[in-house]
Structures are given as structure tokens and as C-alpha cells.
mmCIF file of C-alpha atoms in Angstrom:
data_model
loop_
_atom_site.group_PDB
_atom_site.id
_atom_site.type_symbol
_atom_site.label_atom_id
_atom_site.label_comp_id
_atom_site.label_asym_id
_atom_site.label_seq_id
_atom_site.Cartn_x
_atom_site.Cartn_y
_atom_site.Cartn_z
ATOM 1 C CA MET A 1 0.296 0.181 -0.010
ATOM 2 C CA ASN A 2 2.631 2.899 0.808
ATOM 3 C CA TRP A 3 4.191 1.936 -2.697
ATOM 4 C CA LEU A 4 0.779 2.876 -3.924
ATOM 5 C CA PHE A 5 0.251 5.753 -2.400
ATOM 6 C CA LYS A 6 3.978 7.173 -3.132
ATOM 7 C CA LEU A 7 3.585 6.002 -6.470
ATOM 8 C CA ASN A 8 -0.032 8.019 -6.371
ATOM 9 C CA ASN A 9 1.855 11.071 -5.099
ATOM 10 C CA PHE A 10 4.269 11.052 -7.567
ATOM 11 C CA PHE A 11 2.215 11.416 -10.793
ATOM 12 C CA ARG A 12 -0.262 13.692 -8.734
ATOM 13 C CA ILE A 13 2.893 15.669 -8.326
ATOM 14 C CA TRP A 14 4.170 15.426 -11.926
ATOM 15 C CA GLY A 15 0.617 16.595 -12.583
ATOM 16 C CA VAL A 16 0.505 20.103 -10.349
ATOM 17 C CA THR A 17 3.703 20.579 -12.127
ATOM 18 C CA PHE A 18 2.653 20.771 -15.513
ATOM 19 C CA ARG A 19 -0.457 22.669 -14.906
ATOM 20 C CA ALA A 20 1.700 25.397 -13.526
ATOM 21 C CA MET A 21 3.554 25.619 -16.828
ATOM 22 C CA ALA A 22 0.501 27.505 -18.164
ATOM 23 C CA ARG A 23 1.620 30.347 -15.578
ATOM 24 C CA VAL A 24 3.756 32.640 -17.515
ATOM 25 C CA LYS A 25 5.574 34.785 -14.566
ATOM 26 C CA ILE A 26 7.158 31.260 -13.174
ATOM 27 C CA TRP A 27 8.507 31.167 -16.998
ATOM 28 C CA LEU A 28 10.672 34.343 -16.932
ATOM 29 C CA PRO A 29 13.545 33.879 -14.609
ATOM 30 C CA LEU A 30 13.737 30.770 -17.505
ATOM 31 C CA ILE A 31 13.699 32.663 -20.386
ATOM 32 C CA LEU A 32 15.784 35.467 -18.906
ATOM 33 C CA LEU A 33 17.672 32.282 -18.415
ATOM 34 C CA LEU A 34 17.120 31.150 -22.794
ATOM 35 C CA LEU A 35 18.372 34.609 -23.232
ATOM 36 C CA LEU A 36 21.274 34.796 -21.787
ATOM 37 C CA GLN A 37 22.259 31.300 -23.516
ATOM 38 C CA VAL A 38 21.313 32.935 -27.010
ATOM 39 C CA ILE A 39 23.504 35.775 -25.744
ATOM 40 C CA LEU A 40 26.500 33.669 -25.581
ATOM 41 C CA LEU A 41 25.865 31.208 -28.499
ATOM 42 C CA PHE A 42 25.941 35.444 -30.391
ATOM 43 C CA ALA A 43 28.500 35.969 -29.466
ATOM 44 C CA LEU A 44 30.501 32.888 -29.994
ATOM 45 C CA ILE A 45 28.986 32.778 -34.069
ATOM 46 C CA ARG A 46 30.664 35.856 -34.076
ATOM 47 C CA PHE A 47 33.805 35.645 -32.255
ATOM 48 C CA TYR A 48 36.150 36.653 -35.257
ATOM 49 C CA GLN A 49 34.232 40.315 -34.747
ATOM 50 C CA PRO A 50 35.011 43.074 -32.553
ATOM 51 C CA PRO A 51 34.418 43.382 -29.348
ATOM 52 C CA PHE A 52 33.763 39.423 -28.939
ATOM 53 C CA SER A 53 36.829 39.091 -31.042
ATOM 54 C CA LEU A 54 38.818 40.359 -28.046
ATOM 55 C CA VAL A 55 38.106 37.774 -25.671
ATOM 56 C CA LEU A 56 37.187 34.917 -27.859
ATOM 57 C CA VAL A 57 39.922 34.514 -30.288
ATOM 58 C CA PRO A 58 42.945 33.764 -27.403
ATOM 59 C CA LEU A 59 39.916 32.273 -25.240
ATOM 60 C CA LEU A 60 39.463 29.722 -28.400
ATOM 61 C CA LYS A 61 42.379 29.167 -29.488
ATOM 62 C CA THR A 62 43.143 28.314 -25.724
ATOM 63 C CA LEU A 63 40.499 25.952 -25.154
ATOM 64 C CA VAL A 64 39.954 23.831 -28.450
ATOM 65 C CA GLY A 65 42.436 25.032 -31.197
ATOM 66 C CA GLU A 66 43.863 26.756 -33.951
ATOM 67 C CA LYS A 67 41.955 24.564 -36.277
ATOM 68 C CA ALA A 68 38.895 25.895 -34.149
ATOM 69 C CA LEU A 69 39.298 29.692 -35.780
ATOM 70 C CA HIS A 70 39.062 28.737 -39.190
ATOM 71 C CA TYR A 71 35.769 27.296 -41.197
ATOM 72 C CA PRO A 72 34.969 24.389 -40.713
ATOM 73 C CA GLY A 73 36.383 23.036 -37.607
ATOM 74 C CA PHE A 74 34.803 25.830 -35.564
ATOM 75 C CA TYR A 75 31.557 24.823 -35.777
ATOM 76 C CA ALA A 76 32.602 20.970 -35.189
ATOM 77 C CA ALA A 77 34.340 22.555 -32.182
ATOM 78 C CA LEU A 78 31.592 24.668 -30.854
ATOM 79 C CA PRO A 79 29.226 22.230 -28.854
ATOM 80 C CA PHE A 80 32.302 22.040 -27.184
ATOM 81 C CA ALA A 81 33.220 25.247 -26.724
ATOM 82 C CA TYR A 82 29.365 26.682 -25.894
ATOM 83 C CA ASN A 83 28.395 23.965 -23.412
ATOM 84 C CA LEU A 84 32.076 24.570 -21.601
ATOM 85 C CA LEU A 85 31.019 28.237 -21.402
ATOM 86 C CA ASN A 86 27.691 28.053 -20.354
ATOM 87 C CA LEU A 87 28.687 26.401 -17.765
ATOM 88 C CA ALA A 88 30.772 28.665 -16.352
ATOM 89 C CA VAL A 89 29.176 31.913 -17.130
ATOM 90 C CA VAL A 90 25.554 31.068 -17.814
ATOM 91 C CA GLY A 91 25.744 28.577 -15.073
ATOM 92 C CA PHE A 92 27.278 30.919 -12.177
ATOM 93 C CA LEU A 93 24.199 33.164 -13.048
ATOM 94 C CA SER A 94 22.076 30.917 -12.918
ATOM 95 C CA ILE A 95 22.108 30.632 -9.201
ATOM 96 C CA LEU A 96 19.561 33.511 -8.820
ATOM 97 C CA ILE A 97 17.783 32.249 -11.599
ATOM 98 C CA ASN A 98 17.198 28.771 -10.388
ATOM 99 C CA ALA A 99 16.493 30.882 -7.049
ATOM 100 C CA MET A 100 13.862 32.685 -8.139
ATOM 101 C CA ALA A 101 12.138 29.537 -10.389
ATOM 102 C CA ILE A 102 12.051 27.941 -7.245
ATOM 103 C CA LEU A 103 10.651 30.740 -5.222
ATOM 104 C CA LEU A 104 8.053 31.635 -7.745
ATOM 105 C CA LEU A 105 7.057 27.363 -8.078
ATOM 106 C CA SER A 106 6.793 27.336 -4.315
ATOM 107 C CA PHE A 107 4.594 30.859 -3.577
ATOM 108 C CA HIS A 108 2.351 29.225 -7.084
ATOM 109 C CA TYR A 109 1.910 25.939 -5.194
ATOM 110 C CA TRP A 110 0.890 28.090 -1.764
ATOM 111 C CA GLY A 111 -1.856 29.714 -3.621
ATOM 112 C CA ARG A 112 -0.123 32.884 -2.687
ATOM 113 C CA GLN A 113 1.222 36.030 -4.433
ATOM 114 C CA VAL A 114 5.121 37.479 -5.658
ATOM 115 C CA ASN A 115 6.154 39.545 -8.008
ATOM 116 C CA LEU A 116 9.927 39.340 -9.563
ATOM 117 C CA LYS A 117 10.744 42.215 -7.924
ATOM 118 C CA GLU A 118 10.035 40.294 -4.832
ATOM 119 C CA ALA A 119 11.368 36.454 -5.945
ATOM 120 C CA MET A 120 14.888 38.185 -7.157
ATOM 121 C CA ALA A 121 15.171 39.823 -3.250
ATOM 122 C CA GLY A 122 14.634 36.281 -1.549
ATOM 123 C CA ALA A 123 17.200 34.401 -3.876
ATOM 124 C CA ARG A 124 19.386 37.671 -3.306
ATOM 125 C CA ASP A 125 19.422 37.678 0.774
ATOM 126 C CA ARG A 126 19.990 33.777 0.315
ATOM 127 C CA PHE A 127 22.772 33.715 -2.719
ATOM 128 C CA GLY A 128 25.818 33.393 -0.473
ATOM 129 C CA HIS A 129 24.452 29.939 1.000
ATOM 130 C CA LEU A 130 23.002 29.132 -2.653
ATOM 131 C CA PHE A 131 26.739 29.776 -4.139
ATOM 132 C CA LEU A 132 28.161 27.846 -1.847
ATOM 133 C CA LEU A 133 26.626 25.000 -2.700
ATOM 134 C CA TRP A 134 26.119 25.179 -6.086
ATOM 135 C CA LEU A 135 29.890 24.866 -5.910
ATOM 136 C CA VAL A 136 29.798 21.989 -4.366
ATOM 137 C CA SER A 137 27.232 20.596 -5.992
ATOM 138 C CA THR A 138 28.686 21.906 -9.812
ATOM 139 C CA ALA A 139 31.904 19.703 -8.415
ATOM 140 C CA ALA A 140 30.142 16.437 -7.733
ATOM 141 C CA VAL A 141 28.078 16.306 -10.350
ATOM 142 C CA ALA A 142 30.895 17.230 -13.178
ATOM 143 C CA LEU A 143 32.949 14.698 -11.259
ATOM 144 C CA VAL A 144 31.024 11.651 -11.485
ATOM 145 C CA LEU A 145 30.141 12.810 -15.183
ATOM 146 C CA ILE A 146 34.008 12.998 -16.553
ATOM 147 C CA LEU A 147 36.016 11.177 -14.136
ATOM 148 C CA PRO A 148 34.092 7.311 -15.224
ATOM 149 C CA GLY A 149 34.964 8.606 -19.172
ATOM 150 C CA PHE A 150 38.587 9.524 -18.315
ATOM 151 C CA ILE A 151 39.096 6.129 -16.000
ATOM 152 C CA LEU A 152 37.672 3.929 -18.517
ATOM 153 C CA SER A 153 38.799 5.403 -21.933
ATOM 154 C CA GLY A 154 41.343 3.003 -22.753
ATOM 155 C CA TRP A 155 38.800 0.124 -22.378
ATOM 156 C CA MET A 156 36.297 2.052 -24.556
ATOM 157 C CA GLY A 157 38.527 1.901 -27.301
ATOM 158 C CA GLY A 158 36.494 4.111 -29.718
ATOM 159 C CA SER A 159 33.685 1.145 -29.208
ATOM 160 C CA PRO A 160 30.503 2.968 -29.828
ATOM 161 C CA ARG A 161 28.832 -0.019 -27.585
ATOM 162 C CA ARG A 162 31.225 0.833 -24.449
ATOM 163 C CA ILE A 163 31.770 4.537 -25.228
ATOM 164 C CA LEU A 164 27.155 4.771 -25.122
ATOM 165 C CA PHE A 165 27.586 2.103 -21.867
ATOM 166 C CA VAL A 166 30.000 4.945 -19.841
ATOM 167 C CA GLN A 167 27.612 7.744 -21.178
ATOM 168 C CA LEU A 168 24.657 6.021 -19.125
ATOM 169 C CA ALA A 169 26.354 4.847 -16.371
ATOM 170 C CA SER A 170 27.812 8.758 -16.104
ATOM 171 C CA PHE A 171 24.454 9.553 -16.258
ATOM 172 C CA GLY A 172 22.953 7.957 -14.159
ATOM 173 C CA LEU A 173 25.668 8.020 -11.226
ATOM 174 C CA GLY A 174 25.310 11.840 -11.770
ATOM 175 C CA VAL A 175 21.798 12.084 -11.576
ATOM 176 C CA LEU A 176 22.280 10.029 -8.494
ATOM 177 C CA VAL A 177 24.880 12.264 -6.993
ATOM 178 C CA ALA A 178 22.478 15.831 -8.455
ATOM 179 C CA ALA A 179 19.517 13.616 -6.179
ATOM 180 C CA LEU A 180 21.527 14.063 -2.744
ATOM 181 C CA PHE A 181 21.646 17.612 -3.377
ATOM 182 C CA ALA A 182 17.603 18.134 -4.424
ATOM 183 C CA TYR A 183 16.228 20.083 -1.797
ATOM 184 C CA CYS A 184 19.097 22.391 -0.728
ATOM 185 C CA TYR A 185 18.136 25.154 -2.510
ATOM 186 C CA ASN A 186 14.634 25.085 -1.185
ATOM 187 C CA ALA A 187 15.995 24.670 2.317
ATOM 188 C CA ILE A 188 17.820 27.425 1.787
ATOM 189 C CA LEU A 189 15.512 29.723 0.364
ATOM 190 C CA LEU A 190 12.600 28.714 2.326
ATOM 191 C CA SER A 191 13.187 27.553 5.272
ATOM 192 C CA GLY A 192 16.948 30.474 6.059
ATOM 193 C CA GLU A 193 18.597 26.994 6.637
ATOM 194 C CA SER A 194 22.404 27.467 5.791
ATOM 195 C CA TRP A 195 24.438 25.181 2.977
ATOM 196 C CA LEU A 196 25.606 23.109 5.309
ATOM 197 C CA LYS A 197 21.777 22.407 7.101
ATOM 198 C CA SER A 198 20.064 21.960 3.577
ATOM 199 C CA ILE A 199 22.622 19.302 2.764
ATOM 200 C CA ARG A 200 21.425 17.442 5.784
ATOM 201 C CA THR A 201 18.074 18.487 5.357
ATOM 202 C CA ASN A 202 18.088 17.543 2.079
ATOM 203 C CA TRP A 203 19.494 13.867 3.073
ATOM 204 C CA GLY A 204 16.607 13.436 4.965
ATOM 205 C CA ILE A 205 13.617 14.167 2.277
ATOM 206 C CA PHE A 206 16.254 11.812 0.132
ATOM 207 C CA ARG A 207 16.376 9.023 2.030
ATOM 208 C CA ARG A 208 12.341 8.911 2.801
ATOM 209 C CA ASN A 209 11.325 9.255 -1.217
ATOM 210 C CA PHE A 210 14.143 8.142 -2.843
ATOM 211 C CA PHE A 211 12.860 6.848 -6.000
ATOM 212 C CA SER A 212 10.841 9.856 -6.497
ATOM 213 C CA THR A 213 13.580 11.805 -6.152
ATOM 214 C CA CYS A 214 15.480 10.183 -8.625
ATOM 215 C CA PHE A 215 12.677 10.079 -11.225
ATOM 216 C CA PHE A 216 12.048 13.257 -10.635
ATOM 217 C CA ILE A 217 16.142 14.022 -11.760
ATOM 218 C CA ALA A 218 16.218 11.124 -14.317
ATOM 219 C CA ILE A 219 12.669 10.781 -16.403
ATOM 220 C CA PRO A 220 13.065 14.550 -17.541
ATOM 221 C CA GLY A 221 17.167 14.741 -17.806
ATOM 222 C CA PHE A 222 17.011 11.883 -19.350
ATOM 223 C CA ILE A 223 15.796 14.002 -22.547
ATOM 224 C CA SER A 224 18.312 16.308 -22.692
ATOM 225 C CA TRP A 225 20.737 14.113 -21.859
ATOM 226 C CA LEU A 226 19.841 12.065 -24.845
ATOM 227 C CA TYR A 227 19.597 15.551 -26.935
ATOM 228 C CA GLY A 228 23.312 16.595 -25.893
ATOM 229 C CA VAL A 229 24.702 12.882 -27.245
ATOM 230 C CA LEU A 230 22.949 13.030 -30.315
ATOM 231 C CA ILE A 231 24.262 16.732 -31.204
ATOM 232 C CA SER A 232 27.747 15.602 -29.626
ATOM 233 C CA ASN A 233 29.007 14.104 -32.087
ATOM 234 C CA SER A 234 29.291 17.591 -34.914
ATOM 235 C CA PRO A 235 31.403 15.946 -37.005
ATOM 236 C CA LEU A 236 29.431 12.805 -38.123
ATOM 237 C CA ILE A 237 26.035 15.598 -37.888
ATOM 238 C CA MET A 238 28.656 18.362 -40.522
ATOM 239 C CA SER A 239 29.191 15.003 -42.576
ATOM 240 C CA LYS A 240 24.759 14.737 -43.193
ATOM 241 C CA PHE A 241 23.826 18.361 -43.217
ATOM 242 C CA ARG A 242 25.439 21.718 -43.910
ATOM 243 C CA PRO A 243 27.444 23.429 -41.017
ATOM 244 C CA ASP A 244 25.817 25.907 -40.239
ATOM 245 C CA ILE A 245 23.167 24.052 -39.197
ATOM 246 C CA ILE A 246 25.286 23.206 -35.427
ATOM 247 C CA PRO A 247 24.517 26.510 -33.948
ATOM 248 C CA LEU A 248 20.365 25.936 -34.547
ATOM 249 C CA LEU A 249 21.030 22.333 -32.596
ATOM 250 C CA LEU A 250 22.381 23.996 -29.599
ATOM 251 C CA PHE A 251 19.479 26.373 -29.169
ATOM 252 C CA LEU A 252 16.853 24.514 -29.511
ATOM 253 C CA GLY A 253 18.914 22.108 -27.182
ATOM 254 C CA SER A 254 18.604 24.952 -24.663
ATOM 255 C CA VAL A 255 14.822 25.201 -25.721
ATOM 256 C CA ILE A 256 14.591 21.751 -24.567
ATOM 257 C CA ASN A 257 16.727 22.392 -20.992
ATOM 258 C CA LEU A 258 13.906 24.977 -19.985
ATOM 259 C CA PHE A 259 11.227 22.252 -20.015
ATOM 260 C CA VAL A 260 13.035 20.404 -18.334
ATOM 261 C CA ILE A 261 14.549 22.387 -15.861
ATOM 262 C CA PHE A 262 11.260 23.401 -15.269
ATOM 263 C CA TRP A 263 10.124 19.995 -14.563
ATOM 264 C CA ILE A 264 12.540 19.139 -12.406
ATOM 265 C CA LEU A 265 12.700 22.359 -10.399
ATOM 266 C CA GLY A 266 8.541 22.204 -10.223
ATOM 267 C CA SER A 267 8.630 18.327 -9.150
ATOM 268 C CA LEU A 268 10.919 19.023 -5.921
ATOM 269 C CA ALA A 269 9.353 22.358 -5.183
ATOM 270 C CA ARG A 270 6.085 20.454 -4.436
ATOM 271 C CA LEU A 271 8.030 17.152 -2.617
ATOM 272 C CA PHE A 272 9.499 19.509 -0.472
ATOM 273 C CA LEU A 273 6.406 21.427 0.635
ATOM 274 C CA TYR A 274 4.865 18.155 1.170
ATOM 275 C CA GLU A 275 7.316 17.011 2.952
ATOM 276 C CA VAL A 276 7.626 19.976 4.961
ATOM 277 C CA LYS A 277 3.916 19.833 5.630
ATOM 278 C CA GLU A 278 2.934 22.823 3.906
ATOM 279 C CA VAL A 279 0.901 21.859 1.822
ATOM 280 C CA GLN A 280 -1.535 18.552 0.349
ATOM 281 C CA LEU A 281 -0.364 16.631 -2.702
#
């Protein structure tokens, strides 16, 4: 009976999250995130023109080499450069953006009104703890996503099946590690906890809702991950289509991620409020 209860709650939370997607105001911080990604992508495409060239030409030369500064090598290296700079630049700004989205979602679930200015103020007041948590969680997730491929590079030996196996294993580990921080933002923003105490709070909720938490992250995340894998092989795509399709595919990937982020944040926010007895499912 307990499993049926949890399964029912799982789908009820998804239902509430999907209904929240009709609220335009909640999307606004995430649309800002998308706009920042579009600006970054545009700057990379125009890296050879001032004022972008002053920074991006030496930076790209360092990151991806001299060949990537010329056609068509640039498009082959664009996904790697975009993803790396997206994590470093936009990823930092996403601390505030995701925090605002969590606050807007939580107040929506409470049935209370909050405007963007109030959401920004709430996120800004807790930025120090959010930033420390972001550093720790990003490092942990990046480690499990990158380390298996590095350790098993000799075993993979260029075999597509082995590469896919390692990628899937890395994704699974990434989901598990992300789940260890799944409710920390909520605890920091809504319960006023420190970043360290929020990890302990998260552990208690995670233990009680192990499968729900993992699937709330894994199912939407798999959509984003799968698309990323498909467009990561830019030389193969360029052999089938025009090279300048790569920026369009990266933009579509950012749009998909926008939906995925809402789906994950909305689901976790609802379960967190239920766990702290703030809402009924």
C-alpha cells in the first residue's frame, strides 16, 4: 500500500507541475536564462568580430586549438566550447535564476502572490549559501560525469557500444549525486537554512523519497541528456548536413533544457513543500 501511495503522489506532483507551466510569470526567470544562452551562442558565432574577438579569439585558441578558429573546424568545436562557457558563465548566473524560479513555484503552490522583484530579493538575500552549495554540487556532478570516461578511456577504445555504456553509467551516477542536493535550494530559500544544514535536510527527504527523487530528476534529465549525446558528434552531423546547422541544434537544445529545468524544479519544489507539511498533494 505504501508503494501505491508513493506512486500516486508521484503522478499527482507531475500533474500539479504541468499545470503550473501555464503560469507565464514562473517562466520569466528561465526565459532570461535562455536569453543569456542565446547571447553567448551569438557571441561565439561572431567570435572573429569586435568586440567579441578581443576575448573569444585567444580564449577559443586555448580551449579548442587553432584549427577551431577556421571554417569548418569551428562548427565541429562549437558544441564543446558552448557547453563549457555555458557552465562557467551562464551556470553562475543560473544560481539566482533557478532560485527565483523555485520561489515563484513555491508561492504558486502555496496559493500566494509574489512578484519578480520580491523573488529576486529573496534569492539575493540567500546568495552566499546558494553559491557555496552550487560550487559543491556542480563539482560533485561534474566529477561523476567526467571521471568514468577518463578512467575507462582505454577500455572504451573507440567502441560505440562501450562509449554509450560509459555515458549511460555516468548519467546514472550524475542523477544519484544530483539527488543528494535536490532539495537544498528549497531548504535554503524557504526554511532559511545554511548550505551545510540544507544538505542534512536534503538527506532526510531523499531517504524517505529515494525513487521519487531520482525519477523526478532522471526522466526529464534523460531527454536533455539524450539530445546532448545526439548533437555532440558534430563531425557526423556536418557530414550529413550543412555545418551551420550546429548553432540551430544548440539553440534547440537550450529550449529543451528550459522545459526540463521547469519540470525538475517544479516537481522537487512540490515534494519539498509536502515533506515540510506546507501543502497537501
